[in-house]
CSV table of C-alpha atoms and ligand atoms in Angstrom, one decimal:
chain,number,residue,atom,x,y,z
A,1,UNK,CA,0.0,0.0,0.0
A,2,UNK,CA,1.6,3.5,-1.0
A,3,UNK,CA,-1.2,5.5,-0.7
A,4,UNK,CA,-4.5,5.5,1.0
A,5,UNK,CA,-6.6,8.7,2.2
A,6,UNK,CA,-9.7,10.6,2.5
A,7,UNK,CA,-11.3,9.2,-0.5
A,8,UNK,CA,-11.2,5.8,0.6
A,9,UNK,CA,-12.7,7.3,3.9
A,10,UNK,CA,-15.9,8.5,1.7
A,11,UNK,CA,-15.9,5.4,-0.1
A,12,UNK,CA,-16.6,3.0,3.0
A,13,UNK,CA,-18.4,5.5,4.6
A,14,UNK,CA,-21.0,5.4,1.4
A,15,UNK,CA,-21.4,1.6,1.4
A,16,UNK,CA,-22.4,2.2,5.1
A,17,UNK,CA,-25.2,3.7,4.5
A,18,UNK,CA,-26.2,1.6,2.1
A,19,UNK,CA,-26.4,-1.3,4.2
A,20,UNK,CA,-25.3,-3.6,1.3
A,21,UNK,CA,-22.4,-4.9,2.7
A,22,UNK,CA,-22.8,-8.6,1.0
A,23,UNK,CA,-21.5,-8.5,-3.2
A,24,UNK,CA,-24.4,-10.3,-4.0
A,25,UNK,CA,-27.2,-8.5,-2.3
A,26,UNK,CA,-27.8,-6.8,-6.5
A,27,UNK,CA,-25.7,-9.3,-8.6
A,28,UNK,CA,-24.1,-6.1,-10.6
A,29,UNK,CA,-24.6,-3.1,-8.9
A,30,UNK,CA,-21.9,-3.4,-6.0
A,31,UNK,CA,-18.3,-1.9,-5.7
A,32,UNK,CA,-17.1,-5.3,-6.1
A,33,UNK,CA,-18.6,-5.5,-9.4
A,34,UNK,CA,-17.6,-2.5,-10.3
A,35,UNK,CA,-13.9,-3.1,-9.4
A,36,UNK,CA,-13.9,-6.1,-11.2
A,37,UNK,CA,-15.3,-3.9,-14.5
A,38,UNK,CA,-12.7,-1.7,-14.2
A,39,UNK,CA,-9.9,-4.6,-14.1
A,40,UNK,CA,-11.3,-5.7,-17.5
A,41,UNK,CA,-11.2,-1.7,-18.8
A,42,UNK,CA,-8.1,-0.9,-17.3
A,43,UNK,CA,-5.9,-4.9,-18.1
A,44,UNK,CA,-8.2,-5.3,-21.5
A,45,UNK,CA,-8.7,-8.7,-20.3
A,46,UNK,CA,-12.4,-10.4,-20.8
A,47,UNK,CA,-13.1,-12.0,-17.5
A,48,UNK,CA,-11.8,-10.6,-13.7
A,49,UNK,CA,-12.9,-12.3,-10.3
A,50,UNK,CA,-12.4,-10.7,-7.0
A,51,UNK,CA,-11.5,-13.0,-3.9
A,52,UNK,CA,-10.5,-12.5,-0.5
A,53,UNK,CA,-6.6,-12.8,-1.2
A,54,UNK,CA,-3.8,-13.4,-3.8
A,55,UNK,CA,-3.8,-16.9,-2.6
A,56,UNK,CA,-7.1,-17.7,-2.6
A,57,UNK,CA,-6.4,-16.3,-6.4
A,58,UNK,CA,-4.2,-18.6,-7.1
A,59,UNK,CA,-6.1,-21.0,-5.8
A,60,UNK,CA,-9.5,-20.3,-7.6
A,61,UNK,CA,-6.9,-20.2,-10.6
A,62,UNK,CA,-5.6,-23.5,-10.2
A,63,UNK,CA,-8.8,-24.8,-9.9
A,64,UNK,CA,-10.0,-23.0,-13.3
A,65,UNK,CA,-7.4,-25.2,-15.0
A,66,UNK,CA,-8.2,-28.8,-13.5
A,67,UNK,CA,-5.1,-28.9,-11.5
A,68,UNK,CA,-5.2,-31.3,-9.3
A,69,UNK,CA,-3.5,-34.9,-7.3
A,70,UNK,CA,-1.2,-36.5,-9.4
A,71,UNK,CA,-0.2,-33.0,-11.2
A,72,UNK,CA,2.6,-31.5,-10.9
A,73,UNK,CA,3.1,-27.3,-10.8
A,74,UNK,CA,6.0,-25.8,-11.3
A,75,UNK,CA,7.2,-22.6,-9.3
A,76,UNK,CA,10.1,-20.6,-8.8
A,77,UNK,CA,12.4,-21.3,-6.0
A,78,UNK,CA,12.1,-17.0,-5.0
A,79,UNK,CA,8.7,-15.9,-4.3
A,80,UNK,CA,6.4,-15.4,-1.8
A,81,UNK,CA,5.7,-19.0,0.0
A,82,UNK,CA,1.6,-18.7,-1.5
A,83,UNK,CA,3.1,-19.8,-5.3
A,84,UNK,CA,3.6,-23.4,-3.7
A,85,UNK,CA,1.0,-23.4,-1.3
A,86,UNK,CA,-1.9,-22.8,-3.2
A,87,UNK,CA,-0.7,-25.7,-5.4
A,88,UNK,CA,-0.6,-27.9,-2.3
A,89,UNK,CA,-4.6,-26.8,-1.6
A,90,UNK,CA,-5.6,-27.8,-4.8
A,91,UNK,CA,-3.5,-31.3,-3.7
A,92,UNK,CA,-1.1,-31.1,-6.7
A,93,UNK,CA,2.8,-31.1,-6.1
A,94,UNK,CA,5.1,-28.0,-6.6
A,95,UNK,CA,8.4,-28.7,-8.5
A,96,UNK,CA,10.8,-25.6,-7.7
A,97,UNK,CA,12.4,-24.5,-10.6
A,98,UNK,CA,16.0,-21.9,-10.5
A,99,UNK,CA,15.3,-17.7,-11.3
A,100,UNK,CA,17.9,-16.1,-13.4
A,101,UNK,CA,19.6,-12.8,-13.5
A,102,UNK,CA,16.0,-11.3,-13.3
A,103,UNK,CA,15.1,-12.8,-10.1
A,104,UNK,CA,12.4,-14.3,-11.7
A,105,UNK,CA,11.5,-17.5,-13.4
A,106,UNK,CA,14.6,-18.5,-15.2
A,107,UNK,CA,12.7,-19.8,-18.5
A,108,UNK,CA,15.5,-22.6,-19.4
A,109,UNK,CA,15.6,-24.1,-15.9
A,110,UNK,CA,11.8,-24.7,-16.3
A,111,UNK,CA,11.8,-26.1,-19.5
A,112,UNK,CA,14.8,-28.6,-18.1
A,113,UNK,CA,12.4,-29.1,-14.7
A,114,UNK,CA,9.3,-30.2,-17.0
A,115,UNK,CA,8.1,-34.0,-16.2
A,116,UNK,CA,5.7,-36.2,-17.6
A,117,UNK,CA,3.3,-34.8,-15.0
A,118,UNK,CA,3.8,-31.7,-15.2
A,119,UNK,CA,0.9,-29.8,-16.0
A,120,UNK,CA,1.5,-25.8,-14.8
A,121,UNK,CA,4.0,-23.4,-14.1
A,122,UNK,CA,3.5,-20.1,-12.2
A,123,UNK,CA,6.2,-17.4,-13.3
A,124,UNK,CA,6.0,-15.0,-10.6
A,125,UNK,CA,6.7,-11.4,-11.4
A,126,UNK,CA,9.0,-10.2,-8.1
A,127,UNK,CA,8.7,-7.1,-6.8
A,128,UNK,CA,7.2,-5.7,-9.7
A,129,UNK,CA,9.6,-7.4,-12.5
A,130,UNK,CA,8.4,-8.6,-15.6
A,131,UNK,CA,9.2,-12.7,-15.9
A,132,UNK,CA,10.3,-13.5,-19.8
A,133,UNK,CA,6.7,-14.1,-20.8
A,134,UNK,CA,7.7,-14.8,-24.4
A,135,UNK,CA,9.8,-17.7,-23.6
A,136,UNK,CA,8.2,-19.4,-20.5
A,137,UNK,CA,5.0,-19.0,-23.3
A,138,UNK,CA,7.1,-20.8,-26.1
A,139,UNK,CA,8.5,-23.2,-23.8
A,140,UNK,CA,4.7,-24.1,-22.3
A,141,UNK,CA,3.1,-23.6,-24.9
A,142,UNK,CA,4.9,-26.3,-27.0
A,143,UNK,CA,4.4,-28.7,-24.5
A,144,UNK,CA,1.3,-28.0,-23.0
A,145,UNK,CA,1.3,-26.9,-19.9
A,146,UNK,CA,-1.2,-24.4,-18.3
A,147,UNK,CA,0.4,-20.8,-17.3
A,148,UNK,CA,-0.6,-18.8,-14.1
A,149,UNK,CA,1.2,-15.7,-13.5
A,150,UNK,CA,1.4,-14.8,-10.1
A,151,UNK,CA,1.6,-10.9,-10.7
A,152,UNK,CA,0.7,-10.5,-6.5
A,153,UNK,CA,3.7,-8.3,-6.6
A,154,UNK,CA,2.9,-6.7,-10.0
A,155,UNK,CA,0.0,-4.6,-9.8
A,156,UNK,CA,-0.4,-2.5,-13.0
A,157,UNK,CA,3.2,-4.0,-14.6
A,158,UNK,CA,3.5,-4.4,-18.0
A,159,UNK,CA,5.7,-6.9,-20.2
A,160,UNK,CA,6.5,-5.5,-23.7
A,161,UNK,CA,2.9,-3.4,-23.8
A,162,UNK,CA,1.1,-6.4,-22.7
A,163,UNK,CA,-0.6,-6.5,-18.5
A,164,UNK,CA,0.6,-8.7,-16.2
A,165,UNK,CA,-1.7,-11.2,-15.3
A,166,UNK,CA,-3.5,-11.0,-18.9
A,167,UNK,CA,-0.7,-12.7,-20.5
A,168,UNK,CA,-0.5,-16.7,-19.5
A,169,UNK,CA,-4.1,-18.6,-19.5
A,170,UNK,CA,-4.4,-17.1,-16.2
A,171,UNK,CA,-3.2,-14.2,-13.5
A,172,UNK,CA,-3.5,-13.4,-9.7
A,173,UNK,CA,-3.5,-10.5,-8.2
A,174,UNK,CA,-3.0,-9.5,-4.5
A,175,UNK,CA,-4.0,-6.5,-2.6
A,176,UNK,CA,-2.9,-7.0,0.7
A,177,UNK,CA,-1.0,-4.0,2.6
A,178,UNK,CA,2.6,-5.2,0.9
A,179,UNK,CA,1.6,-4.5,-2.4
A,180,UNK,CA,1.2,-1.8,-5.2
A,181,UNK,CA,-2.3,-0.8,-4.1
A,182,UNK,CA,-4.3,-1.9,-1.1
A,183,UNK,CA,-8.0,-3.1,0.3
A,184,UNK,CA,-6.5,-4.6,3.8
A,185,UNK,CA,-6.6,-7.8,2.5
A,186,UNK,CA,-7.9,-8.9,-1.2
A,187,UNK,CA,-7.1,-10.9,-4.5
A,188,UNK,CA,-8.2,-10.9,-8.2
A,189,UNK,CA,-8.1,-13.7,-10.9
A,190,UNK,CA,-7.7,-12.4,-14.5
A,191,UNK,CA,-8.7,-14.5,-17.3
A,192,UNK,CA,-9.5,-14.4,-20.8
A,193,UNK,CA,-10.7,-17.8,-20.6
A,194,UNK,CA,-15.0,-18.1,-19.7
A,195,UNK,CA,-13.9,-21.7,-18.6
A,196,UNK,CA,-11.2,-21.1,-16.3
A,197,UNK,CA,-13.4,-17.9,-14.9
A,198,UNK,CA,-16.6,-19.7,-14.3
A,199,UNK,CA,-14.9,-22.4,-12.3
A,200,UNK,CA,-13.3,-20.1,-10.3
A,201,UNK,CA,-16.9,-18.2,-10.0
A,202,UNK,CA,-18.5,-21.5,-8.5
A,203,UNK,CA,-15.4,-22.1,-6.4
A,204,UNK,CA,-15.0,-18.9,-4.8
A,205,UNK,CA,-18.5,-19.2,-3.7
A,206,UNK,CA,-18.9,-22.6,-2.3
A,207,UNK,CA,-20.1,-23.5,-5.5
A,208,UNK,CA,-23.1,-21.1,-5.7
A,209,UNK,CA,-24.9,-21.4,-9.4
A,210,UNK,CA,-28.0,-19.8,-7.8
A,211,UNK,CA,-27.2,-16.2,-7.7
A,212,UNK,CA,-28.3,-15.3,-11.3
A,213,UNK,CA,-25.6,-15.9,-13.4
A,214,UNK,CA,-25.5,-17.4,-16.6
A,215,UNK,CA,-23.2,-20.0,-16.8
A,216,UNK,CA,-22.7,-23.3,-18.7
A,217,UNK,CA,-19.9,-24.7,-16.9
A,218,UNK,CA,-21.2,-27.7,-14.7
A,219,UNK,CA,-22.0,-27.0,-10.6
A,220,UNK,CA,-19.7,-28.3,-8.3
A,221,UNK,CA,-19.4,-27.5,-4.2
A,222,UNK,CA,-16.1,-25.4,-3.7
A,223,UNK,CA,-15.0,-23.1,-0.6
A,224,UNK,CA,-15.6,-19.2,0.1
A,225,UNK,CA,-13.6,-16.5,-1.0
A,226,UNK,CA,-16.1,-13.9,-1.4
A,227,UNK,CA,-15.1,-9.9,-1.2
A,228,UNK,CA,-17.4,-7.9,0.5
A,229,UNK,CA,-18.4,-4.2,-0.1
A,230,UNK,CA,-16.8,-2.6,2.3
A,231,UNK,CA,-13.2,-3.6,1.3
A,232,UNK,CA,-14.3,-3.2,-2.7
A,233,UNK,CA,-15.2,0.8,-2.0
A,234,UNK,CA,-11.5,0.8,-0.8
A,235,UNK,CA,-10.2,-1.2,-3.9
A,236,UNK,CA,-12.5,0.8,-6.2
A,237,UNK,CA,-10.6,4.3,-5.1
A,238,UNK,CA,-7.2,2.7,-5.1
A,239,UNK,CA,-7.9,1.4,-8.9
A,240,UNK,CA,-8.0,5.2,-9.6
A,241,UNK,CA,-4.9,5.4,-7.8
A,242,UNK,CA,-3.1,2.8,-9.5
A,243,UNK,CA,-1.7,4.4,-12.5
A,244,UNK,CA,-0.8,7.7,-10.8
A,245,UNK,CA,1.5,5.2,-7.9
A,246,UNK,CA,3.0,3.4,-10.6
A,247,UNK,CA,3.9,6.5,-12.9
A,248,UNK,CA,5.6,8.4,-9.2
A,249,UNK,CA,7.7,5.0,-8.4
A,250,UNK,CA,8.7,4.2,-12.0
A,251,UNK,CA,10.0,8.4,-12.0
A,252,UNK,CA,12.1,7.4,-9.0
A,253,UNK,CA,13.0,4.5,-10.2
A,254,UNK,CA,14.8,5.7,-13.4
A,255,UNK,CA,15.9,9.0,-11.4
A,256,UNK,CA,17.8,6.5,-9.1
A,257,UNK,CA,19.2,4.5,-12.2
A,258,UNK,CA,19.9,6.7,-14.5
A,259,UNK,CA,22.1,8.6,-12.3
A,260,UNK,CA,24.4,6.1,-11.5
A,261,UNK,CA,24.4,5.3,-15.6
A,262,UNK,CA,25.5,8.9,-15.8
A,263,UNK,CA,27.6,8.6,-13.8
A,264,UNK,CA,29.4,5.2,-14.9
A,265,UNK,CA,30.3,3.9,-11.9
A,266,UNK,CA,31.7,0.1,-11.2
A,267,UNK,CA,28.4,-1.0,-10.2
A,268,UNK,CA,26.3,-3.5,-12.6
A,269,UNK,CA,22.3,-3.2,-12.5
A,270,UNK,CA,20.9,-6.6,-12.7
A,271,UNK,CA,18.8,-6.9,-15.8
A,272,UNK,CA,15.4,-7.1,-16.5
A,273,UNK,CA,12.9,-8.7,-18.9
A,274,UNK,CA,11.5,-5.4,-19.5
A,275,UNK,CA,12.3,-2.0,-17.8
A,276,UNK,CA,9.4,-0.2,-18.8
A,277,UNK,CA,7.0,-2.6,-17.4
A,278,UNK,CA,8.6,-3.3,-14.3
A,279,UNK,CA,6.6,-1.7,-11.2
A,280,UNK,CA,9.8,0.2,-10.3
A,281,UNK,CA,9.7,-0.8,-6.7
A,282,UNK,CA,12.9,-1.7,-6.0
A,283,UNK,CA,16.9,-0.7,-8.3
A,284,UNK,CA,18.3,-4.0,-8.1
A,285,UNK,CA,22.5,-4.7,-8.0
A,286,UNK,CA,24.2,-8.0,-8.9
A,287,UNK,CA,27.8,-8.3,-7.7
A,288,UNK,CA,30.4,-11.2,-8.2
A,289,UNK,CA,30.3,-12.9,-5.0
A,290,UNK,CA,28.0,-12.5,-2.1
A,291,UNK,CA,31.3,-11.3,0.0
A,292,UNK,CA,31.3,-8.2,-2.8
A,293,UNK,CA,27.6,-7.4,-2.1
A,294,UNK,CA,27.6,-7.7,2.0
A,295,UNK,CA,30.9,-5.6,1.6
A,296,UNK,CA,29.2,-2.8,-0.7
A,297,UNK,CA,25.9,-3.0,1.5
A,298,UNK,CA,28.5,-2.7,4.4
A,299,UNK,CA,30.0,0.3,3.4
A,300,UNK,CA,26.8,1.8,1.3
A,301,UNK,CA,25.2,1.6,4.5
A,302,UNK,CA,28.1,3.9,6.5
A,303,UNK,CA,27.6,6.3,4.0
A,304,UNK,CA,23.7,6.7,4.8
A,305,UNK,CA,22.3,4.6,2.2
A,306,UNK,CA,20.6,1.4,3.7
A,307,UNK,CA,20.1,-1.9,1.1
A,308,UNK,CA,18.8,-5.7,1.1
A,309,UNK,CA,19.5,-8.7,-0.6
A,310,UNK,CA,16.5,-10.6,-1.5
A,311,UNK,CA,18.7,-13.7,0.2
A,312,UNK,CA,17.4,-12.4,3.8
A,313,UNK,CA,14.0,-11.7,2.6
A,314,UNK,CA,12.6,-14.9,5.0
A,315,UNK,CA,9.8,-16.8,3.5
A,316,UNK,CA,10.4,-15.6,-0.2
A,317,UNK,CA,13.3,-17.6,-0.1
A,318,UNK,CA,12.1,-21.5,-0.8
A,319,UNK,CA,14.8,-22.8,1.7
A,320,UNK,CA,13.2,-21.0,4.4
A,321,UNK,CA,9.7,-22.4,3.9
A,322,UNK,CA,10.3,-25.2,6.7
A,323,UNK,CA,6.8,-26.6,6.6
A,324,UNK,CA,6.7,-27.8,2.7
A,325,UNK,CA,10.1,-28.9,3.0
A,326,UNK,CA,8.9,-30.9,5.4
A,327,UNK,CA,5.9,-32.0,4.1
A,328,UNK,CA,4.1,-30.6,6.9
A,329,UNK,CA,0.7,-30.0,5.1
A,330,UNK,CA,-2.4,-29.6,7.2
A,331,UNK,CA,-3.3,-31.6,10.6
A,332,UNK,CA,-5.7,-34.9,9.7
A,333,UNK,CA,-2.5,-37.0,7.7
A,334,UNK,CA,-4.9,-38.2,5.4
A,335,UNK,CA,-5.1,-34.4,4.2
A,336,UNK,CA,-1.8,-33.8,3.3
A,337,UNK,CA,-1.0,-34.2,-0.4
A,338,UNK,CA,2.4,-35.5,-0.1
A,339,UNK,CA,1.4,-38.8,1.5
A,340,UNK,CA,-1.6,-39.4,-1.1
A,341,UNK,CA,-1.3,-42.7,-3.3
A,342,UNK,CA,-1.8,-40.5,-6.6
A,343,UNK,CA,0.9,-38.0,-5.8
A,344,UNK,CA,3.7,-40.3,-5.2
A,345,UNK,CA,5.3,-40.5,-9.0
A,346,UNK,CA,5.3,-36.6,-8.9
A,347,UNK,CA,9.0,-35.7,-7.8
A,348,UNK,CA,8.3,-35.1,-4.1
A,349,UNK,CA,12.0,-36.1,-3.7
A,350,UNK,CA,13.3,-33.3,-5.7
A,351,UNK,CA,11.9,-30.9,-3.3
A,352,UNK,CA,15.2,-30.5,-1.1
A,353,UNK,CA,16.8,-27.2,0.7
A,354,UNK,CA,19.6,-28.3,-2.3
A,355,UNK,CA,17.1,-28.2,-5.5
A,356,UNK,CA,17.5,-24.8,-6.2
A,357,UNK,CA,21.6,-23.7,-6.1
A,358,UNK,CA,21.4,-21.3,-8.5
A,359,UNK,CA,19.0,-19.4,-7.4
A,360,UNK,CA,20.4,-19.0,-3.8
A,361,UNK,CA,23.6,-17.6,-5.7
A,362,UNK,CA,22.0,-15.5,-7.4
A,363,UNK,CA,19.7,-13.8,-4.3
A,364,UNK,CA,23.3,-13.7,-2.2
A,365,UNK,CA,24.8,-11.9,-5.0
A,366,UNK,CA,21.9,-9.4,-5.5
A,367,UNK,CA,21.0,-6.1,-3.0
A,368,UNK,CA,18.1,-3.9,-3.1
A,369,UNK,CA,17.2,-0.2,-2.7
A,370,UNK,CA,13.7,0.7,-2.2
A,371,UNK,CA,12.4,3.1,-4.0
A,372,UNK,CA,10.3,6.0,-2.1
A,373,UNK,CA,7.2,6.4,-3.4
A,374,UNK,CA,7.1,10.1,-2.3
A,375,UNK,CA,11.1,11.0,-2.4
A,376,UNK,CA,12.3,13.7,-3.5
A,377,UNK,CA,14.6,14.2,-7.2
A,378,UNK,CA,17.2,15.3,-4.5
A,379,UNK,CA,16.9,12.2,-2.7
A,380,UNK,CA,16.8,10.2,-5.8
A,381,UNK,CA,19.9,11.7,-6.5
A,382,UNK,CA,21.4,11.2,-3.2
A,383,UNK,CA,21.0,7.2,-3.0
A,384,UNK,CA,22.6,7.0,-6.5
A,385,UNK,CA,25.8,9.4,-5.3
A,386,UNK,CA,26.2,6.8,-2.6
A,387,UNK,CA,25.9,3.9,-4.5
A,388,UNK,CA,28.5,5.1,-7.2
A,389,UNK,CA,31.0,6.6,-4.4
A,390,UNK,CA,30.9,3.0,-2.6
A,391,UNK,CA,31.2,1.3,-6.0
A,392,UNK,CA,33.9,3.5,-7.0
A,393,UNK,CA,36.2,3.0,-3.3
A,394,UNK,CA,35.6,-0.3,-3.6
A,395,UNK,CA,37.5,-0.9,-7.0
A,396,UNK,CA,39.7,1.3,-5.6
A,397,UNK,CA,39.7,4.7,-7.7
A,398,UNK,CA,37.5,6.9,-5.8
B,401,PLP,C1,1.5,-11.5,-1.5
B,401,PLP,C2,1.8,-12.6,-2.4
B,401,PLP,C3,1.0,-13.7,-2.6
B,401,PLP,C4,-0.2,-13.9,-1.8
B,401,PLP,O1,-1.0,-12.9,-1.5
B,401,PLP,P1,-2.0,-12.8,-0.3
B,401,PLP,O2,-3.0,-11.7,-0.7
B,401,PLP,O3,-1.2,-12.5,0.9
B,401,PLP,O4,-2.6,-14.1,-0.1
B,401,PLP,C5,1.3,-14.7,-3.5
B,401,PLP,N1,2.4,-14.6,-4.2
B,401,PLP,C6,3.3,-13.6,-4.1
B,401,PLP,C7,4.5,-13.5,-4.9
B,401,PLP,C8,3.0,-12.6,-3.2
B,401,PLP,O5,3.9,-11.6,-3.0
């Protein structure tokens, strides 16, 4: 959340009086259907689905494609713990794949990853960066697997002109307080696909076909992920607020980088699938070893300019998530989809603190500088002085 104020303060305060808290008290006349039109004006997608959070998103998602036991989903081995636990609800195995450079799915290591159950992959857009959507699309594409993009992160990104989450058969968004815009807590599936949507529809509602919608999809029961009113006011206002957030971090952003390109210091940027899409949350570095990026954050850090590497960033970090690496899934053992008879030729033994080398390398040998949503052109300018005066020291000629 960047931004949230008096508008959203009116917003609520409308639905109030209302008394309409419930979505479906008028099947189209509520803030959450109007959020969800505006997704499809604003992505230029067909179909968009709110839900209660990014991972009930992914969920509803998964479901929309058939995933299910005795599938397998691949996910990267850097995201948000969510990627590989929503394919766990749907009882399906994750298969951690490496990132690259990008920090984000590296497309060769998936297509090397791919099994004969293998039916998914979710490239996950990082902290607002693009994933190479043309390759992980060629790659699945010719072997047909179903892609999710889990864009949680990625808000209002772009790849190459094209909305994240609008791109792969499916995308998730997530609007809990971490993220580009906020409702407290909140998701959204984007499709293009009626199929995938109405499945999702019937699951995020316990399988409700009575509501009045038309549907041809058969009924199943599913769970509850409804949004209610109250937060879609919120979501509604923050919508508007989207592009306006996006256009103030992505001005930072560039302020930031292009400064240090100016000024040609010893300091490498790591690369991106597509710079004008990303978010612009973050300037990323890559450095040699991890020793050379804990000694520039060391002495970046003396100087007054505080950064991270994505390698301490706890649960995004697939050797931290202790539970699935230990196949700790849910309390009654007959509900965890590791032990279940149809699961056990996926490659649950693949799934080691060991699978994923390359992409702990890479996070080591990568630090961060948030970018200020509201900072200053001096500021900017400040962070990037810093950076280039540590880079410069440390090769020795400043
Ligand atoms: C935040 C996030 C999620 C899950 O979103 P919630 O709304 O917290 O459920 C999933 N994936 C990634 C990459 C995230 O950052």
């Amino acid at each position: 959340m960047f931004t949230i104020g008096q508008q959203e303060i009116d917003a609520v305060a409308e639905v109030i009086n209302t008394r309409k808290l419930f979505r479906y008290a008028d099947l189209e006349a509520g803030r959450a259907y109007a959020c969800e039109s505006r997704m499809k004006e604003i992505l230029g997608c067909n179909e968009s689905l709110l839900v209660t959070s990014g991972t009930a998103a992914l969920i509803c998602g998964l479901v929309g494609l058939g995933i299910g036991p005795g599938d397998e989903v691949i996910v990267p081995a850097y995201t948000w713990l969510a990627s590989a636990g929503a394919v766990l609800a749907v009882g399906a195995i994750p298969v951690l794949a490496d990132v690259d450079e990008t920090l984000t799915l590296d497309p060769a290591d998936f297509e090397r990853r791919i099994g004969p159950r293998t039916k998914a992959v979710i490239p996950v857009h990082m902290a607002g960066r693009p994933s190479d959507m043309d390759r992980i699309l060629e790659v699945a594409k010719a072997r047909g697997i179903a892609v999710l993009e889990d864009s949680c992160q990625a808000v209002g990104g772009s790849y190459k002109g094209r909305y994240l989450a609008t791109i792969g058969d499916a995308g998730a968004f997530s609007f809990n307080v971490y993220k580009n815009i906020s409702c407290g807590e909140g998701g959204a599936l984007l499709t293009n696909d009626r199929r995938i949507y109405e499945r999702a529809l019937y699951y995020h509602d316990m399988g409700s076909a009575f509501r009045g919608h038309t549907l041809s999809e058969p009924e199943f029961l599913g769970n509850t992920y409804r949004m209610n009113e109250i937060q879609s006011a919120v979501l509604y206002v923050q919508l508007g607020r989207l592009e306006g957030i996006l256009a103030q971090l992505r001005e930072r952003r560039n302020w930031i980088q292009d400064a240090i390109l100016a000024a040609d210091a010893p300091l490498t940027l790591s690369p991106s699938a597509d710079i004008a899409g990303d978010c612009g949350v973050h300037v990323s570095f890559l450095f040699e070893t991890g020793e050379a990026r804990i000694r520039f954050c060391e002495r970046a850090a003396e100087l007054g300019c505080k950064l991270s590497s994505p390698i301490d960033s706890g649960k995004h970090v697939y050797t931290n998530w202790t539970t699935l690496l230990e196949r700790k899934v849910g309390v009654h053992p007959k509900m965890n989809p590791f032990l279940w008879p149809e699961n056990q030729e996926c490659r649950i033994a693949e799934l080691t603190p060991e699978c994923c080398p390359r992409t702990l390398d890479l996070l080591t040998r990568t630090a961060t500088v948030g970018v200020g949503f509201d900072q200053t052109r001096e500021a900017c300018e400040a962070v990037a002085e810093i950076l280039c005066r540590t880079a410069r020291e440390i090769a020795g000629n400043g």
